[in-house]
Every structure is written in structure tokens, then in C-alpha cells.
Amino acid sequence: MTRIFSGIKPTGHLTLGNYLGAVRQWVAAAGTGAPDETLYCVVDLHALTVEHDPARVRRLSRQAATLLLAAGLDPQVCTLFVQSHVDEHTRLAYLLECTASDGELRRMIQYKEKAAKAEASGQGVRLSLLTYPVLMAADILAYGTDEVPVGEDQRQHVELTRDLAVRFNQRYGHTFTVPRATLPAVAARVMDLQDPTSKMGKSHDVTTGIVYLLDEPDVVTRKVMRAVTDNLGGVSYDRAERPGAANLLDVLAACTGGDPVELAAGYDGYGALKRDVAEAVVETLRPVRERHAELAADPGAVEKVLREGAERARAVSRPVVDRAYRAIGLLAP
């Protein structure tokens, strides 16, 4: 049995980058075994590490769960739940805080970037922003996870999770499975259409370069047609020298199943490439948008999926976390 776990933060509306870089992998992985072998989570606790509106977090958490179902996750063959509904995540997080070091957390790239942004805005840096990679490690390790399908930007956090699992096992006896990250072949990190050197993030302030899963077709087309490219002439795939073109080719390849280098050879200019990318993205997202509308009309059904998913997740994680409590030296209740 190979157990798979991954999660997504409700810090903004889900994007094309989320879908191509992670969610589509989740759908492909689900259904290969029992429902408790593939677990997917809306990690709402992670959304509290920065300034937030409570009502918006609740709304986006529900929307994220609905979109994951709309994207093809089947609760009959996988487990979908909300992080805060399963106490084992926070129970284990403290044990891992007692295993991690201050230095390795401060070296996390996302912490450096988000802390700098928070300080620049005058909001201050929450302690949870520093420690949230440990909570992410707890999310993964609580389930005896073997594989973590993630986007490229989360690879460093999975490496930290591996380090903590190995360290805990060495100090207190074998307790955790050491997981590994899995990445998609193409479009592992979809970039912002207006800034192709930055990830297409769901919580960016400027949204003109971000394609959201619920964008209308005309909005998707407009954003793609305005994508930043270059004036070097022709079309070629070169991430370093031509990031805008490479990003469009990666997206087209991910949507059509092609190879970005081979696709580049079929274009003389960006007009035709952008039109094809826009059409491919619209058609890729169409069934997701349609299914989301159906699910949103019956919120009770989504809540039932999340309630049953949390029960199933607790049944898997509680024995693992109880074992960790015993291993580290805590008395049984």
C-alpha cells in the first residue's frame, strides 16, 4: 500500500497553477486503492499565519473543498477533509516543534519572503508563520504518508518533513514513515502571466496575471492574450531567457498532453500561441466550473463529504499520533 497525502490553503481563490501543479495529480492518484490510502485536506489552520478575515477564510475553505470535488476527487475512493476538523494535526505539531530547530525554520524560503512582506506592510510577523512548516510536517506524518504530490514551491517543506521524521525516529524509535515529494512532469510551477518570474499565487494583490478556476471564459482569454512575453522574435522554449514564452508553453503542454519544446516549434509568433493557450485553458477548466456550480447549489452534500472525511482521517491519524506521544515520553491519559 502507498499512502498519499496533500493539502491546499484557503488563502485565495484556487488558480490554474493550483490545478495543473497539484490538484490534477491528486485526481489521478485517487482511486488506485482504498479511500484511506489517498487523503486530501483543506489546510485552513495555515491560513491563520497572516492577517486574515475570519468570514473569508470560512468561505474560501468551503469553496476550496467544493472545487476539489468539482475537479474530480471522488469521496468514494479518497478522503477529503478540513484540517481543523482533525485534532491530531495540532497534537503532533507540538511534538515536531520539540524536534525542529529555530535555524532550519528561519531558512525556509517562503518564511523569508512572507516575513519580509509582513514587515514591509507594518503588520508584524506572526510566530505561526515561522512554525507553520512544522504543522505542515505534522499534516503529512500523522497519516504514515509515503508520497506528497505538491508543486515545486513546496518541495523544501517536504524535505524538512523528511528531516524531522528521520530525526524523531533516531531519537525516540521508529515512529514515522519518511515521505517523498512527487511533482508533475510539466507545469509543476505555473507562473504569473504578467510576471513570469513569479509563481501564479492565489493570494497576490495584483490579479491580472492570475487565472482562477472560476474565471469566465472571456476573462481567461483576456488574461492569456495579455500575457507578458518578449520581443526576441519567433517562439522557443527557454525558461531562463524567455520565461514568458516558456510559461505559456508549459501551460499548453499541461492542458494538451504535449511537450513544451516540441510545441514551440509549431509557432512563428505569440499571437497564435496565446490563442491556442487560451482555448486550451478554457476547455480544461470548463468541466470544473460546470461541476462546481452543481455542487455549490447543494452545500449540505459537500458538508457531509467533509464530515465523513474527517471521521476517516481521524481513524488513520490517531494511532500514529498516539504512538508518537508514547515514543517521546508522555504518559497515556
JSON list of C-alpha atoms in Angstrom, two decimals, residues 6-188:
[
{"chain": "A", "resi": 6, "resn": "SER", "atom": "CA", "xyz": [-1.54, 16.59, 0.24]},
{"chain": "A", "resi": 7, "resn": "GLY", "atom": "CA", "xyz": [-3.28, 19.80, 1.21]},
{"chain": "A", "resi": 8, "resn": "ILE", "atom": "CA", "xyz": [-4.20, 23.22, -0.11]},
{"chain": "A", "resi": 9, "resn": "LYS", "atom": "CA", "xyz": [-4.52, 26.55, 1.75]},
{"chain": "A", "resi": 10, "resn": "PRO", "atom": "CA", "xyz": [-7.75, 28.60, 1.56]},
{"chain": "A", "resi": 11, "resn": "THR", "atom": "CA", "xyz": [-5.89, 31.90, 1.33]},
{"chain": "A", "resi": 12, "resn": "GLY", "atom": "CA", "xyz": [-7.42, 32.88, -2.01]},
{"chain": "A", "resi": 13, "resn": "HIS", "atom": "CA", "xyz": [-9.45, 31.56, -4.90]},
{"chain": "A", "resi": 14, "resn": "LEU", "atom": "CA", "xyz": [-7.85, 28.46, -6.46]},
{"chain": "A", "resi": 15, "resn": "THR", "atom": "CA", "xyz": [-5.88, 29.12, -9.61]},
{"chain": "A", "resi": 16, "resn": "LEU", "atom": "CA", "xyz": [-4.82, 27.40, -12.79]},
{"chain": "A", "resi": 17, "resn": "GLY", "atom": "CA", "xyz": [-1.44, 26.93, -11.10]},
{"chain": "A", "resi": 18, "resn": "ASN", "atom": "CA", "xyz": [-3.07, 25.04, -8.22]},
{"chain": "A", "resi": 19, "resn": "TYR", "atom": "CA", "xyz": [-4.95, 22.86, -10.67]},
{"chain": "A", "resi": 20, "resn": "LEU", "atom": "CA", "xyz": [-2.10, 21.98, -13.05]},
{"chain": "A", "resi": 21, "resn": "GLY", "atom": "CA", "xyz": [0.60, 21.90, -10.39]},
{"chain": "A", "resi": 22, "resn": "ALA", "atom": "CA", "xyz": [-1.20, 19.85, -7.74]},
{"chain": "A", "resi": 23, "resn": "VAL", "atom": "CA", "xyz": [-4.93, 19.13, -7.92]},
{"chain": "A", "resi": 24, "resn": "ARG", "atom": "CA", "xyz": [-4.86, 17.24, -11.19]},
{"chain": "A", "resi": 25, "resn": "GLN", "atom": "CA", "xyz": [-2.22, 14.93, -9.71]},
{"chain": "A", "resi": 26, "resn": "TRP", "atom": "CA", "xyz": [-4.50, 14.33, -6.75]},
{"chain": "A", "resi": 27, "resn": "VAL", "atom": "CA", "xyz": [-7.34, 13.24, -9.00]},
{"chain": "A", "resi": 28, "resn": "ALA", "atom": "CA", "xyz": [-5.06, 10.92, -10.97]},
{"chain": "A", "resi": 29, "resn": "ALA", "atom": "CA", "xyz": [-3.70, 9.32, -7.80]},
{"chain": "A", "resi": 30, "resn": "ALA", "atom": "CA", "xyz": [-7.10, 8.76, -6.20]},
{"chain": "A", "resi": 31, "resn": "GLY", "atom": "CA", "xyz": [-8.97, 5.56, -6.92]},
{"chain": "A", "resi": 32, "resn": "THR", "atom": "CA", "xyz": [-5.93, 3.28, -7.02]},
{"chain": "A", "resi": 33, "resn": "GLY", "atom": "CA", "xyz": [-6.70, 1.75, -3.62]},
{"chain": "A", "resi": 34, "resn": "ALA", "atom": "CA", "xyz": [-8.89, 2.09, -0.53]},
{"chain": "A", "resi": 35, "resn": "PRO", "atom": "CA", "xyz": [-10.24, 5.57, 0.38]},
{"chain": "A", "resi": 36, "resn": "ASP", "atom": "CA", "xyz": [-7.86, 5.85, 3.36]},
{"chain": "A", "resi": 37, "resn": "GLU", "atom": "CA", "xyz": [-4.86, 5.44, 1.07]},
{"chain": "A", "resi": 38, "resn": "THR", "atom": "CA", "xyz": [-5.31, 8.87, -0.55]},
{"chain": "A", "resi": 39, "resn": "LEU", "atom": "CA", "xyz": [-6.06, 11.79, 1.76]},
{"chain": "A", "resi": 40, "resn": "TYR", "atom": "CA", "xyz": [-6.54, 15.40, 0.66]},
{"chain": "A", "resi": 41, "resn": "CYS", "atom": "CA", "xyz": [-7.04, 18.29, 3.01]},
{"chain": "A", "resi": 42, "resn": "VAL", "atom": "CA", "xyz": [-8.09, 21.94, 3.04]},
{"chain": "A", "resi": 43, "resn": "VAL", "atom": "CA", "xyz": [-5.41, 23.22, 5.42]},
{"chain": "A", "resi": 44, "resn": "ASP", "atom": "CA", "xyz": [-7.37, 26.07, 6.97]},
{"chain": "A", "resi": 45, "resn": "LEU", "atom": "CA", "xyz": [-5.08, 26.44, 10.00]},
{"chain": "A", "resi": 46, "resn": "HIS", "atom": "CA", "xyz": [-2.29, 27.53, 7.68]},
{"chain": "A", "resi": 47, "resn": "ALA", "atom": "CA", "xyz": [-4.44, 30.44, 6.51]},
{"chain": "A", "resi": 48, "resn": "LEU", "atom": "CA", "xyz": [-4.19, 31.96, 10.01]},
{"chain": "A", "resi": 49, "resn": "THR", "atom": "CA", "xyz": [-0.45, 32.64, 9.78]},
{"chain": "A", "resi": 50, "resn": "VAL", "atom": "CA", "xyz": [-1.05, 36.07, 8.21]},
{"chain": "A", "resi": 51, "resn": "GLU", "atom": "CA", "xyz": [-3.62, 38.85, 8.57]},
{"chain": "A", "resi": 52, "resn": "HIS", "atom": "CA", "xyz": [-6.99, 37.45, 7.51]},
{"chain": "A", "resi": 53, "resn": "ASP", "atom": "CA", "xyz": [-10.75, 37.97, 7.59]},
{"chain": "A", "resi": 54, "resn": "PRO", "atom": "CA", "xyz": [-12.39, 35.07, 9.50]},
{"chain": "A", "resi": 55, "resn": "ALA", "atom": "CA", "xyz": [-15.51, 35.06, 7.34]},
{"chain": "A", "resi": 56, "resn": "ARG", "atom": "CA", "xyz": [-13.39, 34.96, 4.19]},
{"chain": "A", "resi": 57, "resn": "VAL", "atom": "CA", "xyz": [-11.34, 32.02, 5.48]},
{"chain": "A", "resi": 58, "resn": "ARG", "atom": "CA", "xyz": [-14.55, 30.07, 6.13]},
{"chain": "A", "resi": 59, "resn": "ARG", "atom": "CA", "xyz": [-15.94, 30.99, 2.71]},
{"chain": "A", "resi": 60, "resn": "LEU", "atom": "CA", "xyz": [-12.74, 30.08, 0.87]},
{"chain": "A", "resi": 61, "resn": "SER", "atom": "CA", "xyz": [-12.38, 26.82, 2.81]},
{"chain": "A", "resi": 62, "resn": "ARG", "atom": "CA", "xyz": [-15.83, 25.74, 1.68]},
{"chain": "A", "resi": 63, "resn": "GLN", "atom": "CA", "xyz": [-15.14, 26.90, -1.88]},
{"chain": "A", "resi": 64, "resn": "ALA", "atom": "CA", "xyz": [-11.82, 25.04, -1.99]},
{"chain": "A", "resi": 65, "resn": "ALA", "atom": "CA", "xyz": [-13.46, 21.81, -0.87]},
{"chain": "A", "resi": 66, "resn": "THR", "atom": "CA", "xyz": [-16.20, 22.25, -3.46]},
{"chain": "A", "resi": 67, "resn": "LEU", "atom": "CA", "xyz": [-13.67, 22.93, -6.21]},
{"chain": "A", "resi": 68, "resn": "LEU", "atom": "CA", "xyz": [-11.64, 19.84, -5.29]},
{"chain": "A", "resi": 69, "resn": "LEU", "atom": "CA", "xyz": [-14.77, 17.75, -5.69]},
{"chain": "A", "resi": 70, "resn": "ALA", "atom": "CA", "xyz": [-15.58, 19.56, -8.93]},
{"chain": "A", "resi": 71, "resn": "ALA", "atom": "CA", "xyz": [-12.07, 18.84, -10.22]},
{"chain": "A", "resi": 72, "resn": "GLY", "atom": "CA", "xyz": [-12.75, 15.13, -9.92]},
{"chain": "A", "resi": 73, "resn": "LEU", "atom": "CA", "xyz": [-11.95, 13.98, -6.40]},
{"chain": "A", "resi": 74, "resn": "ASP", "atom": "CA", "xyz": [-14.36, 11.16, -5.58]},
{"chain": "A", "resi": 75, "resn": "PRO", "atom": "CA", "xyz": [-15.08, 10.69, -1.84]},
{"chain": "A", "resi": 76, "resn": "GLN", "atom": "CA", "xyz": [-15.80, 7.03, -2.56]},
{"chain": "A", "resi": 77, "resn": "VAL", "atom": "CA", "xyz": [-12.16, 6.42, -3.49]},
{"chain": "A", "resi": 78, "resn": "CYS", "atom": "CA", "xyz": [-10.29, 9.08, -1.47]},
{"chain": "A", "resi": 79, "resn": "THR", "atom": "CA", "xyz": [-10.62, 11.03, 1.77]},
{"chain": "A", "resi": 80, "resn": "LEU", "atom": "CA", "xyz": [-11.32, 14.78, 1.61]},
{"chain": "A", "resi": 81, "resn": "PHE", "atom": "CA", "xyz": [-11.49, 16.77, 4.85]},
{"chain": "A", "resi": 82, "resn": "VAL", "atom": "CA", "xyz": [-10.69, 20.06, 6.57]},
{"chain": "A", "resi": 83, "resn": "GLN", "atom": "CA", "xyz": [-7.51, 20.24, 8.67]},
{"chain": "A", "resi": 84, "resn": "SER", "atom": "CA", "xyz": [-9.05, 21.95, 11.73]},
{"chain": "A", "resi": 85, "resn": "HIS", "atom": "CA", "xyz": [-11.65, 19.17, 11.99]},
{"chain": "A", "resi": 86, "resn": "VAL", "atom": "CA", "xyz": [-8.94, 16.65, 12.94]},
{"chain": "A", "resi": 87, "resn": "ASP", "atom": "CA", "xyz": [-7.17, 17.45, 16.23]},
{"chain": "A", "resi": 88, "resn": "GLU", "atom": "CA", "xyz": [-4.26, 15.11, 15.52]},
{"chain": "A", "resi": 89, "resn": "HIS", "atom": "CA", "xyz": [-2.66, 17.76, 13.30]},
{"chain": "A", "resi": 90, "resn": "THR", "atom": "CA", "xyz": [-2.14, 20.21, 16.15]},
{"chain": "A", "resi": 91, "resn": "ARG", "atom": "CA", "xyz": [-1.38, 17.45, 18.67]},
{"chain": "A", "resi": 92, "resn": "LEU", "atom": "CA", "xyz": [1.52, 16.25, 16.55]},
{"chain": "A", "resi": 93, "resn": "ALA", "atom": "CA", "xyz": [2.69, 19.73, 15.57]},
{"chain": "A", "resi": 94, "resn": "TYR", "atom": "CA", "xyz": [3.89, 20.47, 19.10]},
{"chain": "A", "resi": 95, "resn": "LEU", "atom": "CA", "xyz": [5.93, 17.26, 19.26]},
{"chain": "A", "resi": 96, "resn": "LEU", "atom": "CA", "xyz": [7.59, 18.22, 16.00]},
{"chain": "A", "resi": 97, "resn": "GLU", "atom": "CA", "xyz": [8.26, 21.75, 17.28]},
{"chain": "A", "resi": 98, "resn": "CYS", "atom": "CA", "xyz": [10.22, 19.95, 20.01]},
{"chain": "A", "resi": 99, "resn": "THR", "atom": "CA", "xyz": [12.15, 18.17, 17.26]},
{"chain": "A", "resi": 100, "resn": "ALA", "atom": "CA", "xyz": [12.80, 21.06, 14.82]},
{"chain": "A", "resi": 101, "resn": "SER", "atom": "CA", "xyz": [15.36, 23.83, 15.29]},
{"chain": "A", "resi": 102, "resn": "ASP", "atom": "CA", "xyz": [14.89, 27.59, 15.04]},
{"chain": "A", "resi": 103, "resn": "GLY", "atom": "CA", "xyz": [17.63, 27.84, 12.43]},
{"chain": "A", "resi": 104, "resn": "GLU", "atom": "CA", "xyz": [16.17, 25.38, 9.94]},
{"chain": "A", "resi": 105, "resn": "LEU", "atom": "CA", "xyz": [12.77, 27.06, 10.12]},
{"chain": "A", "resi": 106, "resn": "ARG", "atom": "CA", "xyz": [14.25, 30.51, 9.52]},
{"chain": "A", "resi": 107, "resn": "ARG", "atom": "CA", "xyz": [15.97, 29.16, 6.40]},
{"chain": "A", "resi": 108, "resn": "MET", "atom": "CA", "xyz": [12.64, 28.32, 4.76]},
{"chain": "A", "resi": 109, "resn": "ILE", "atom": "CA", "xyz": [12.35, 30.40, 1.58]},
{"chain": "A", "resi": 110, "resn": "GLN", "atom": "CA", "xyz": [8.63, 31.07, 1.98]},
{"chain": "A", "resi": 111, "resn": "TYR", "atom": "CA", "xyz": [9.15, 32.29, 5.55]},
{"chain": "A", "resi": 112, "resn": "LYS", "atom": "CA", "xyz": [11.79, 34.78, 4.39]},
{"chain": "A", "resi": 113, "resn": "GLU", "atom": "CA", "xyz": [9.55, 36.07, 1.60]},
{"chain": "A", "resi": 114, "resn": "LYS", "atom": "CA", "xyz": [6.34, 36.32, 3.63]},
{"chain": "A", "resi": 115, "resn": "ALA", "atom": "CA", "xyz": [8.07, 37.73, 6.71]},
{"chain": "A", "resi": 116, "resn": "ALA", "atom": "CA", "xyz": [9.66, 40.48, 4.60]},
{"chain": "A", "resi": 117, "resn": "LYS", "atom": "CA", "xyz": [6.27, 41.31, 3.09]},
{"chain": "A", "resi": 118, "resn": "ALA", "atom": "CA", "xyz": [4.57, 41.41, 6.50]},
{"chain": "A", "resi": 119, "resn": "GLU", "atom": "CA", "xyz": [7.27, 43.65, 7.97]},
{"chain": "A", "resi": 120, "resn": "ALA", "atom": "CA", "xyz": [7.10, 45.99, 4.98]},
{"chain": "A", "resi": 121, "resn": "SER", "atom": "CA", "xyz": [3.34, 46.36, 5.46]},
{"chain": "A", "resi": 122, "resn": "GLY", "atom": "CA", "xyz": [3.78, 47.16, 9.14]},
{"chain": "A", "resi": 123, "resn": "GLN", "atom": "CA", "xyz": [1.67, 44.15, 10.23]},
{"chain": "A", "resi": 124, "resn": "GLY", "atom": "CA", "xyz": [4.44, 42.34, 12.08]},
{"chain": "A", "resi": 125, "resn": "VAL", "atom": "CA", "xyz": [5.38, 38.69, 11.70]},
{"chain": "A", "resi": 126, "resn": "ARG", "atom": "CA", "xyz": [3.26, 36.11, 13.50]},
{"chain": "A", "resi": 127, "resn": "LEU", "atom": "CA", "xyz": [5.10, 33.28, 15.24]},
{"chain": "A", "resi": 128, "resn": "SER", "atom": "CA", "xyz": [2.88, 30.83, 13.39]},
{"chain": "A", "resi": 129, "resn": "LEU", "atom": "CA", "xyz": [4.41, 32.00, 10.11]},
{"chain": "A", "resi": 130, "resn": "LEU", "atom": "CA", "xyz": [7.78, 30.71, 11.34]},
{"chain": "A", "resi": 131, "resn": "THR", "atom": "CA", "xyz": [6.43, 27.43, 12.68]},
{"chain": "A", "resi": 132, "resn": "TYR", "atom": "CA", "xyz": [3.86, 26.55, 10.03]},
{"chain": "A", "resi": 133, "resn": "PRO", "atom": "CA", "xyz": [6.27, 24.23, 8.15]},
{"chain": "A", "resi": 134, "resn": "VAL", "atom": "CA", "xyz": [6.24, 22.12, 11.33]},
{"chain": "A", "resi": 135, "resn": "LEU", "atom": "CA", "xyz": [2.44, 22.00, 11.22]},
{"chain": "A", "resi": 136, "resn": "MET", "atom": "CA", "xyz": [2.72, 21.03, 7.57]},
{"chain": "A", "resi": 137, "resn": "ALA", "atom": "CA", "xyz": [5.10, 18.23, 8.59]},
{"chain": "A", "resi": 138, "resn": "ALA", "atom": "CA", "xyz": [2.53, 17.09, 11.15]},
{"chain": "A", "resi": 139, "resn": "ASP", "atom": "CA", "xyz": [-0.16, 17.12, 8.45]},
{"chain": "A", "resi": 140, "resn": "ILE", "atom": "CA", "xyz": [1.93, 14.67, 6.43]},
{"chain": "A", "resi": 141, "resn": "LEU", "atom": "CA", "xyz": [3.47, 12.47, 9.12]},
{"chain": "A", "resi": 142, "resn": "ALA", "atom": "CA", "xyz": [0.22, 11.89, 11.02]},
{"chain": "A", "resi": 143, "resn": "TYR", "atom": "CA", "xyz": [-1.00, 9.65, 8.22]},
{"chain": "A", "resi": 144, "resn": "GLY", "atom": "CA", "xyz": [2.02, 7.44, 7.61]},
{"chain": "A", "resi": 145, "resn": "THR", "atom": "CA", "xyz": [2.33, 9.17, 4.27]},
{"chain": "A", "resi": 146, "resn": "ASP", "atom": "CA", "xyz": [4.54, 7.71, 1.54]},
{"chain": "A", "resi": 147, "resn": "GLU", "atom": "CA", "xyz": [4.03, 10.28, -1.23]},
{"chain": "A", "resi": 148, "resn": "VAL", "atom": "CA", "xyz": [3.19, 14.00, -1.17]},
{"chain": "A", "resi": 149, "resn": "PRO", "atom": "CA", "xyz": [2.09, 15.37, -4.56]},
{"chain": "A", "resi": 150, "resn": "VAL", "atom": "CA", "xyz": [2.98, 19.08, -4.49]},
{"chain": "A", "resi": 151, "resn": "GLY", "atom": "CA", "xyz": [4.01, 21.98, -6.66]},
{"chain": "A", "resi": 152, "resn": "GLU", "atom": "CA", "xyz": [7.70, 22.86, -6.99]},
{"chain": "A", "resi": 153, "resn": "ASP", "atom": "CA", "xyz": [7.43, 25.65, -4.41]},
{"chain": "A", "resi": 154, "resn": "GLN", "atom": "CA", "xyz": [6.58, 23.16, -1.65]},
{"chain": "A", "resi": 155, "resn": "ARG", "atom": "CA", "xyz": [9.50, 20.80, -2.22]},
{"chain": "A", "resi": 156, "resn": "GLN", "atom": "CA", "xyz": [11.58, 22.46, 0.53]},
{"chain": "A", "resi": 157, "resn": "HIS", "atom": "CA", "xyz": [8.82, 21.88, 3.07]},
{"chain": "A", "resi": 158, "resn": "VAL", "atom": "CA", "xyz": [8.62, 18.19, 2.20]},
{"chain": "A", "resi": 159, "resn": "GLU", "atom": "CA", "xyz": [12.39, 17.95, 2.64]},
{"chain": "A", "resi": 160, "resn": "LEU", "atom": "CA", "xyz": [12.01, 19.46, 6.12]},
{"chain": "A", "resi": 161, "resn": "THR", "atom": "CA", "xyz": [9.28, 16.91, 6.86]},
{"chain": "A", "resi": 162, "resn": "ARG", "atom": "CA", "xyz": [11.65, 14.11, 5.86]},
{"chain": "A", "resi": 163, "resn": "ASP", "atom": "CA", "xyz": [14.38, 15.54, 8.10]},
{"chain": "A", "resi": 164, "resn": "LEU", "atom": "CA", "xyz": [12.04, 15.76, 11.09]},
{"chain": "A", "resi": 165, "resn": "ALA", "atom": "CA", "xyz": [10.75, 12.22, 10.57]},
{"chain": "A", "resi": 166, "resn": "VAL", "atom": "CA", "xyz": [14.28, 10.81, 10.42]},
{"chain": "A", "resi": 167, "resn": "ARG", "atom": "CA", "xyz": [15.40, 12.82, 13.47]},
{"chain": "A", "resi": 168, "resn": "PHE", "atom": "CA", "xyz": [12.37, 11.78, 15.55]},
{"chain": "A", "resi": 169, "resn": "ASN", "atom": "CA", "xyz": [12.85, 8.13, 14.57]},
{"chain": "A", "resi": 170, "resn": "GLN", "atom": "CA", "xyz": [16.53, 8.23, 15.52]},
{"chain": "A", "resi": 171, "resn": "ARG", "atom": "CA", "xyz": [15.90, 9.86, 18.90]},
{"chain": "A", "resi": 172, "resn": "TYR", "atom": "CA", "xyz": [12.78, 8.04, 20.04]},
{"chain": "A", "resi": 173, "resn": "GLY", "atom": "CA", "xyz": [12.50, 4.88, 17.98]},
{"chain": "A", "resi": 174, "resn": "HIS", "atom": "CA", "xyz": [10.86, 4.22, 14.64]},
{"chain": "A", "resi": 175, "resn": "THR", "atom": "CA", "xyz": [7.55, 6.09, 14.61]},
{"chain": "A", "resi": 176, "resn": "PHE", "atom": "CA", "xyz": [7.06, 7.83, 11.26]},
{"chain": "A", "resi": 177, "resn": "THR", "atom": "CA", "xyz": [7.17, 6.84, 7.62]},
{"chain": "A", "resi": 178, "resn": "VAL", "atom": "CA", "xyz": [9.65, 9.08, 5.75]},
{"chain": "A", "resi": 179, "resn": "PRO", "atom": "CA", "xyz": [7.67, 10.59, 2.84]},
{"chain": "A", "resi": 180, "resn": "ARG", "atom": "CA", "xyz": [8.80, 11.78, -0.59]},
{"chain": "A", "resi": 181, "resn": "ALA", "atom": "CA", "xyz": [7.54, 14.60, -2.82]},
{"chain": "A", "resi": 182, "resn": "THR", "atom": "CA", "xyz": [6.14, 13.85, -6.26]},
{"chain": "A", "resi": 183, "resn": "LEU", "atom": "CA", "xyz": [5.94, 16.51, -8.98]},
{"chain": "A", "resi": 184, "resn": "PRO", "atom": "CA", "xyz": [4.11, 16.64, -12.33]},
{"chain": "A", "resi": 185, "resn": "ALA", "atom": "CA", "xyz": [6.19, 16.26, -15.48]},
{"chain": "A", "resi": 186, "resn": "VAL", "atom": "CA", "xyz": [5.25, 19.73, -16.78]},
{"chain": "A", "resi": 187, "resn": "ALA", "atom": "CA", "xyz": [3.69, 22.85, -15.28]},
{"chain": "A", "resi": 188, "resn": "ALA", "atom": "CA", "xyz": [4.95, 21.93, -11.81]}
]
